[in-house]
PDB file of C-alpha atoms and ligand atoms in Angstrom:
ATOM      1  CA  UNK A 278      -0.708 -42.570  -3.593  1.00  0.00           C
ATOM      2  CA  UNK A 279       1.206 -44.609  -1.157  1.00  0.00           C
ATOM      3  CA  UNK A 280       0.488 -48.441  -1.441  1.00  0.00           C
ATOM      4  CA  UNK A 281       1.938 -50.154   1.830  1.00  0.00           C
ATOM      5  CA  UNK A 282       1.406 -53.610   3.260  1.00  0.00           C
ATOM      6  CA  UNK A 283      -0.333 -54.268   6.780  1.00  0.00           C
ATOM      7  CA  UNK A 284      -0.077 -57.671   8.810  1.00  0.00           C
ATOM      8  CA  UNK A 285      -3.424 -59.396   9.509  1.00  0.00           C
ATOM      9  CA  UNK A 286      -3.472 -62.042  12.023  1.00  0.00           C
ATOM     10  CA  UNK A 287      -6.789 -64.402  12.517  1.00  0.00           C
ATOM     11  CA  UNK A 288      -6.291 -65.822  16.161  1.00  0.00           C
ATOM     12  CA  UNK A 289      -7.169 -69.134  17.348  1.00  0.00           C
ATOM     13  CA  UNK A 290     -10.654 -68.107  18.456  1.00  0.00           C
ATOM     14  CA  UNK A 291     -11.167 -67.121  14.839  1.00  0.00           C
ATOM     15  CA  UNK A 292      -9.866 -70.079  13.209  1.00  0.00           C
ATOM     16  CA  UNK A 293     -11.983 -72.589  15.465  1.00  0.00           C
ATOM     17  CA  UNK A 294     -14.946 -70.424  14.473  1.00  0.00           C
ATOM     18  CA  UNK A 295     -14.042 -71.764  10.757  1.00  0.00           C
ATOM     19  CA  UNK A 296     -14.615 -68.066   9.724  1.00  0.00           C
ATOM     20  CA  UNK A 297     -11.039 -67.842   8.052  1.00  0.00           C
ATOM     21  CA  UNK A 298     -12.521 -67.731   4.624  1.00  0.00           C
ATOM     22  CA  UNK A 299     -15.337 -64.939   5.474  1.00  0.00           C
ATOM     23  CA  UNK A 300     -12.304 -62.917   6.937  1.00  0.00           C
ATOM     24  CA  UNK A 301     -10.550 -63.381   3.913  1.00  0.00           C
ATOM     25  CA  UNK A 302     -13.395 -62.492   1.630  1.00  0.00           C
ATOM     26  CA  UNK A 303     -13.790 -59.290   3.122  1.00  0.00           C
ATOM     27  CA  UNK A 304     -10.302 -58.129   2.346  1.00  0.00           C
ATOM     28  CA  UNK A 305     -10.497 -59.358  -0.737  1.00  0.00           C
ATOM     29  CA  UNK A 306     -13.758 -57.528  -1.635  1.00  0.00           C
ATOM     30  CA  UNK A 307     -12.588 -54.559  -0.587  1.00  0.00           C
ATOM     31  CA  UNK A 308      -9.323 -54.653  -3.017  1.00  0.00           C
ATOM     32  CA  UNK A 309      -6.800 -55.099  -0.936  1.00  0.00           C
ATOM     33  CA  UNK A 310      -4.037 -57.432  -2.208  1.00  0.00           C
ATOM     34  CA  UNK A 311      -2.773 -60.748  -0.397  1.00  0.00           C
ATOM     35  CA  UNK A 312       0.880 -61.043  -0.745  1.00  0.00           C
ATOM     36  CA  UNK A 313       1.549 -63.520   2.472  1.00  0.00           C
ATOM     37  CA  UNK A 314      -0.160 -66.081   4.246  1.00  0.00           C
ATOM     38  CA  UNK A 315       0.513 -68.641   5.812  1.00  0.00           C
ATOM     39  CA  UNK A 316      -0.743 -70.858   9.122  1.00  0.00           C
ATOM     40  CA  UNK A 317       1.726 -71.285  12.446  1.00  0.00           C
ATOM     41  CA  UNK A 318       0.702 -72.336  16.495  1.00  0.00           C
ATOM     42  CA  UNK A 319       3.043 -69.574  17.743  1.00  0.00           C
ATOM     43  CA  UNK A 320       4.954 -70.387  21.739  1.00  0.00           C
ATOM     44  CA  UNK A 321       4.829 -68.298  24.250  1.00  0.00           C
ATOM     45  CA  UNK A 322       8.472 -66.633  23.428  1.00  0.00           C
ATOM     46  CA  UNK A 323       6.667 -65.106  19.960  1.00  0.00           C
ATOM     47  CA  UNK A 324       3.698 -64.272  21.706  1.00  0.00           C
ATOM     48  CA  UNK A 325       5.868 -61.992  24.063  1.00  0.00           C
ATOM     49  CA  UNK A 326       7.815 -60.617  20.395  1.00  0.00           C
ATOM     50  CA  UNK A 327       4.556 -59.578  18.755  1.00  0.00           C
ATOM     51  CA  UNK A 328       2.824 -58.283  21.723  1.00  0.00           C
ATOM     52  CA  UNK A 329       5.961 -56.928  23.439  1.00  0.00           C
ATOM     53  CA  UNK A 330       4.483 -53.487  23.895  1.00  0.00           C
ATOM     54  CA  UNK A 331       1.743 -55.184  26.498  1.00  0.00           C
ATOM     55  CA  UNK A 332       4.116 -57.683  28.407  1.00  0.00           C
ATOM     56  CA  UNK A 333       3.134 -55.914  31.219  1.00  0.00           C
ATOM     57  CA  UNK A 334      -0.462 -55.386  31.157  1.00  0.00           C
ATOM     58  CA  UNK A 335      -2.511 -57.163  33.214  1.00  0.00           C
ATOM     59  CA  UNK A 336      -4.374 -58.851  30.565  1.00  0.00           C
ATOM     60  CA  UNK A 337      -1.288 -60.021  29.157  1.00  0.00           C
ATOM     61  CA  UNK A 338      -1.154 -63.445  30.919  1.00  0.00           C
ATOM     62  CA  UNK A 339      -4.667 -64.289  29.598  1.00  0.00           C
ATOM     63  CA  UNK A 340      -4.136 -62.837  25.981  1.00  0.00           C
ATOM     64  CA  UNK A 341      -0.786 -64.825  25.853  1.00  0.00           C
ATOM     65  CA  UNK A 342      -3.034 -68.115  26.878  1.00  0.00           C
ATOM     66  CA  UNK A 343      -5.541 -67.282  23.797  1.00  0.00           C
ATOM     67  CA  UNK A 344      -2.534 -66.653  21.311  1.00  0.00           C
ATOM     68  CA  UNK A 345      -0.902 -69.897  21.918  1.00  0.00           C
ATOM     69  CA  UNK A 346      -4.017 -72.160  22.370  1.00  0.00           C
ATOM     70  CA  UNK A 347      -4.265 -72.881  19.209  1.00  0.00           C
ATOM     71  CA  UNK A 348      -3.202 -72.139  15.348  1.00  0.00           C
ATOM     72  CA  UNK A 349      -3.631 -69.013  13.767  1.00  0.00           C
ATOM     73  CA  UNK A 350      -3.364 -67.405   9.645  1.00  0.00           C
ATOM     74  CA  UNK A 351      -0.564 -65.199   9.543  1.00  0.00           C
ATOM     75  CA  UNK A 352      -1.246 -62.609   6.031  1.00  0.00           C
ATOM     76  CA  UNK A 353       0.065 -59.430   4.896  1.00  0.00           C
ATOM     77  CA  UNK A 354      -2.438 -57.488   2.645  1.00  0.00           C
ATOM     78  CA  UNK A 355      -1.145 -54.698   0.550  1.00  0.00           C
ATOM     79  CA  UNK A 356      -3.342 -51.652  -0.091  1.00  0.00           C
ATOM     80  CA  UNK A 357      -3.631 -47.843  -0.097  1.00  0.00           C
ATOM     81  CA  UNK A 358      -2.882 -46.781   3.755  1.00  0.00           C
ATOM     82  CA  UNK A 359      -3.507 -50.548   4.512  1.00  0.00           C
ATOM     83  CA  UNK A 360      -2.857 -50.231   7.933  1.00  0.00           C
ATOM     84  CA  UNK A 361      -5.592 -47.426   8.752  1.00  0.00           C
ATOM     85  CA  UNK A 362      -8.515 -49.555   5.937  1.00  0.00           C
ATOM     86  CA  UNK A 363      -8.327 -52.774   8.085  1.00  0.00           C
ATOM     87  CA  UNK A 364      -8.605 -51.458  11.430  1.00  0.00           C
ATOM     88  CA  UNK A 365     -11.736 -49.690  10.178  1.00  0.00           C
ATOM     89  CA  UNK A 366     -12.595 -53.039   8.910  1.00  0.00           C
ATOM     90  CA  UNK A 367     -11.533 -55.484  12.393  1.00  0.00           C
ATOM     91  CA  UNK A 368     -13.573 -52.846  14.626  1.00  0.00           C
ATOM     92  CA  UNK A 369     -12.884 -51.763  18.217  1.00  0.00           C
ATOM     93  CA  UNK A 370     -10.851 -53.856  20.644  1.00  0.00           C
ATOM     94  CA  UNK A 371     -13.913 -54.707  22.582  1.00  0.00           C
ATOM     95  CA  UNK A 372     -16.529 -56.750  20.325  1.00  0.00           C
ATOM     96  CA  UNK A 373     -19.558 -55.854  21.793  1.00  0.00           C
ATOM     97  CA  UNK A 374     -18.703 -51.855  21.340  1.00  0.00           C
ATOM     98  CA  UNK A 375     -17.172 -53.062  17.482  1.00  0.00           C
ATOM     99  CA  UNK A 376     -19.740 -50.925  14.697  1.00  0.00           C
ATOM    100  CA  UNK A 377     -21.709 -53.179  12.664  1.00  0.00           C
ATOM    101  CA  UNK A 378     -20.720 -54.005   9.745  1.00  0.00           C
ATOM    102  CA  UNK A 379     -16.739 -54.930  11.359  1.00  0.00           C
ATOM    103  CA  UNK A 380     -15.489 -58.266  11.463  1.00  0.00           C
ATOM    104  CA  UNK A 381     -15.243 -57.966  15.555  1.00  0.00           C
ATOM    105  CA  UNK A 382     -18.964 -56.256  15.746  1.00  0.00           C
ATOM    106  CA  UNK A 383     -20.398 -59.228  13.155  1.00  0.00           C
ATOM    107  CA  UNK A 384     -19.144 -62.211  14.423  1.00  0.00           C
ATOM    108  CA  UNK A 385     -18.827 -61.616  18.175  1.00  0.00           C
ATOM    109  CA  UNK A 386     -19.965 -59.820  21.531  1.00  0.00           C
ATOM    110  CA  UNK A 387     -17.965 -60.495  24.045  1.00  0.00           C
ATOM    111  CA  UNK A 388     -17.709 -57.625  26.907  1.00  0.00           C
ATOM    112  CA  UNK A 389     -14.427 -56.732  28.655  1.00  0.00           C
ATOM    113  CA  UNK A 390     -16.900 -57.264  31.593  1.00  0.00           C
ATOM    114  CA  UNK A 391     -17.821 -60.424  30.832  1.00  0.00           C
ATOM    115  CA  UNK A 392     -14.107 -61.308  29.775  1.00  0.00           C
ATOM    116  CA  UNK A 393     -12.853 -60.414  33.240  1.00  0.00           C
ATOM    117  CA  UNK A 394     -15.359 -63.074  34.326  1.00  0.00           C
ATOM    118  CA  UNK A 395     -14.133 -65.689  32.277  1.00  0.00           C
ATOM    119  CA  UNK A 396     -10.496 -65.552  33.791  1.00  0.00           C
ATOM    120  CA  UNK A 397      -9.061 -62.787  31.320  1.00  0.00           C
ATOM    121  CA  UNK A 398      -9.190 -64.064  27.937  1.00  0.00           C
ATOM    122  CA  UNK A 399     -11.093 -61.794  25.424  1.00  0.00           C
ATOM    123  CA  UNK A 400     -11.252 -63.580  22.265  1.00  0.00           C
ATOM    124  CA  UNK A 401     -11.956 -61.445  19.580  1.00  0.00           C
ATOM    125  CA  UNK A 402     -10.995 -63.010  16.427  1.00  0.00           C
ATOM    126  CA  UNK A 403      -8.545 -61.099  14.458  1.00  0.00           C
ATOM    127  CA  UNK A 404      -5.056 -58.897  15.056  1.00  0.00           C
ATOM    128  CA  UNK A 405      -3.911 -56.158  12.365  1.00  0.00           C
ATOM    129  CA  UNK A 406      -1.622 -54.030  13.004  1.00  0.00           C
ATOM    130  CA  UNK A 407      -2.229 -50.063  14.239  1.00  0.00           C
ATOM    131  CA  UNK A 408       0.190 -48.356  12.259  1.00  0.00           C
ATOM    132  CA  UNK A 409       2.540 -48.535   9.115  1.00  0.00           C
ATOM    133  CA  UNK A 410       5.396 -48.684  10.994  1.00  0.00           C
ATOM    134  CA  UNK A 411       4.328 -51.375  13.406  1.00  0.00           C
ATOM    135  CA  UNK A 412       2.786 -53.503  10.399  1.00  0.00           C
ATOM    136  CA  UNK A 413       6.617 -53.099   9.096  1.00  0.00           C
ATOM    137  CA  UNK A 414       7.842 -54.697  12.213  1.00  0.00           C
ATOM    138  CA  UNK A 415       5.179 -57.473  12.638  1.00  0.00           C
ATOM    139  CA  UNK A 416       5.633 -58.482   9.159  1.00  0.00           C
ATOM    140  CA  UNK A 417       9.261 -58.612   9.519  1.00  0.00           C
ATOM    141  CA  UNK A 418       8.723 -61.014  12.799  1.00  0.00           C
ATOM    142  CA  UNK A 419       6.467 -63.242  11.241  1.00  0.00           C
ATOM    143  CA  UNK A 420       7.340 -63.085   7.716  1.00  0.00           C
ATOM    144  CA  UNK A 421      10.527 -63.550   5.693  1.00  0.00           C
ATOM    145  CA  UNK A 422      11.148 -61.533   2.452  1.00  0.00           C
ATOM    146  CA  UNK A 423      11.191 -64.824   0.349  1.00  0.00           C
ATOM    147  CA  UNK A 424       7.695 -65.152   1.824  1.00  0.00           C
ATOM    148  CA  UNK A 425       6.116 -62.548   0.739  1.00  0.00           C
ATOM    149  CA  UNK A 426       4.911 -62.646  -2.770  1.00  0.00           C
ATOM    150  CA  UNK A 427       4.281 -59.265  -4.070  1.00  0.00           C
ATOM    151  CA  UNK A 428       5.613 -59.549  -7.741  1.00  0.00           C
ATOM    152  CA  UNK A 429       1.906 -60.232  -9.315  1.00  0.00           C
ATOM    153  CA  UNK A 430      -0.896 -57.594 -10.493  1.00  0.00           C
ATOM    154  CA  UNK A 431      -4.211 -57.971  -8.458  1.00  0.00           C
ATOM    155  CA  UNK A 432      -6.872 -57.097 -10.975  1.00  0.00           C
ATOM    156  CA  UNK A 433      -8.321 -54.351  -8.176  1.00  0.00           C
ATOM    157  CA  UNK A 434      -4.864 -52.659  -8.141  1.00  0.00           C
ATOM    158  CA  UNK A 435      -5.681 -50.098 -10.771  1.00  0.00           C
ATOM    159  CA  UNK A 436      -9.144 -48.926  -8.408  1.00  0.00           C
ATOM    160  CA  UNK A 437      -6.775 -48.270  -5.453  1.00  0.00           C
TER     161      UNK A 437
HETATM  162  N1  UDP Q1317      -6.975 -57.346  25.387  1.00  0.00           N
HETATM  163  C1  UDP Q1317      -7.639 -57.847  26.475  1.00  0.00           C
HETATM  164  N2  UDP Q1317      -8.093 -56.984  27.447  1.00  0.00           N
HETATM  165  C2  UDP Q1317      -7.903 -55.639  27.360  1.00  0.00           C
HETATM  166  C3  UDP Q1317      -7.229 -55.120  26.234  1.00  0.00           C
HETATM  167  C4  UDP Q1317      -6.774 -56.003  25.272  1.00  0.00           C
HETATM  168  O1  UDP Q1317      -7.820 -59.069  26.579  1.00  0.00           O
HETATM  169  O2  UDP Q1317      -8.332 -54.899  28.252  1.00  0.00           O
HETATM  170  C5  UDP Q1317      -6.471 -58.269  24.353  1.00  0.00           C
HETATM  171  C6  UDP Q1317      -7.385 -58.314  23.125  1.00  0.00           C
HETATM  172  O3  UDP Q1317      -7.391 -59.651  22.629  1.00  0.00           O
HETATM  173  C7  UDP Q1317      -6.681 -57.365  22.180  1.00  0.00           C
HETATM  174  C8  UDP Q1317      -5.216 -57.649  22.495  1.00  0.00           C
HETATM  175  O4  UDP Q1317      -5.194 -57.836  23.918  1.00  0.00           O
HETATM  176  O5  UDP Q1317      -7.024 -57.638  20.833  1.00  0.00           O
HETATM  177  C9  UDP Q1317      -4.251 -56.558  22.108  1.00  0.00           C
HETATM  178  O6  UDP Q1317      -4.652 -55.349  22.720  1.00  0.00           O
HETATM  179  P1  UDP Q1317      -4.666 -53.975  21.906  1.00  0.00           P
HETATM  180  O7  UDP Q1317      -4.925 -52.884  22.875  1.00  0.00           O
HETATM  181  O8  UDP Q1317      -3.432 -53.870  21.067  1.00  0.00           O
HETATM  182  O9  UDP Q1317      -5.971 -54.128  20.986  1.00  0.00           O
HETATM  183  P2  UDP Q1317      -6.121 -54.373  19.400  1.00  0.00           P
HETATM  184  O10 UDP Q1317      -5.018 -53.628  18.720  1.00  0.00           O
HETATM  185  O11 UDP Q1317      -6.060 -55.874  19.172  1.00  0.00           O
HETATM  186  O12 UDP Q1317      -7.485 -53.831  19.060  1.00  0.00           O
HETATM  187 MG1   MG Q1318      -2.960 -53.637  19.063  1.00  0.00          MG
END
C-alpha cells in the first residue's frame, strides 16, 4: 500500500470562521496522520509560488486578495493515496455544487455566480492539493524537512 503525504491548507475565510478545529477533526477521524502544521499570513510573492499554475486566470487577482487577507494553517496529513481521500473530503471547487457531507458543501454556499458579484473572491475555506506530485511540491514550498514530523506511530496507522 502506498502511504504518501498531501498538503492541506485552511484559508483565511476558514480560519475567521473559527472552524480550524472541525477541519482538523475530520482528518483526524478519518485516520489520516498529521505530520506538519503550522500557521503563516503568506505575501503576495507566495501566493503567486503556490498558485503559479493560475497566475493568469482571471480570478487570480481576487483569489490572490483572499489568500493574503488574512492568516491561514499550513498541514501535511499522511495517509493511504492522501492526496485523492481529502479532495473527496474538501468537495468541489464551487461550495454550493460541494456533496454533503464535504467540508466545502457543510460549511458554505457560495455560487461562482454570486462570487462574480462580490468583486471575484470565492471564499471557500480550505486548499489540498490535486495530486501526489503537486502535494510533493506544495509541501516542499511551505514546509521544510526539519518541519515535518513524521517519526511517530498514529494509533490509526495499522487500519490504513
Ligand atoms: N477560484 C475562483 N474562481 C474560479 C475558480 C477558482 O475564485 O472560477 C479560486 C477558488 O478559491 C479555488 C482556487 O481559486 O479554490 C484555486 O482554484 P482551483 O481550480 O485549483 O480549485 P481547487 O483546487 O481549490 O478546488
Ligand atoms: Mg487546485
Amino acid at each position: 500500500m502506498t502511504i504518501e503525504r498531501t498538503f492541506v491548507m485552511i484559508k483565511p475565510d476558514g480560519v475567521k470562521r473559527a472552524i480550524t478545529g472541525e477541519i482538523i477533526t475530520r482528518f483526524e477521524k478519518v485516520g489520516l496522520k498529521l505530520v506538519g502544521m503550522k500557521m503563516m499570513h503568506i505575501d503576495a510573492d507566495f501566493s503567486k509560488k503556490h498558485y503559479s499554475d493560475l497566475v493568469d486566470k482571471p480570478f487570480y487577482p481576487g483569489l490572490e486578495d483572499m489568500i493574503v487577507s488574512g492568516p491561514v494553517v499550513a498541514m501535511v496529513w499522511e495517509g493511504a493515496k492522501a492526496a485523492m481521500l481529502v479532495r473527496k473530503m474538501i468537495g468541489g471547487t464551487e461550495p454550493h455544487s460541494a456533496l454533503p457531507g464535504t467540508i466545502r458543501g457543510d460549511f458554505t454556499h457560495i455560487t461562482y455566480d454570486r462570487a462574480d458579484a462580490t468583486g471575484g473572491q470565492m471564499p471557500n475555506l480550505i486548499h489540498a492539493s490535486d495530486a501526489p506530485e503537486t502535494a510533493e511540491k506544495e509541501i516542499h514550498l511551505w514546509f521544510s524537512e526539519a518541519d515535518i514530523f513524521d517519526g511517530y506511530e498514529s494509533v490509526l496507522s495499522k487500519l490504513m
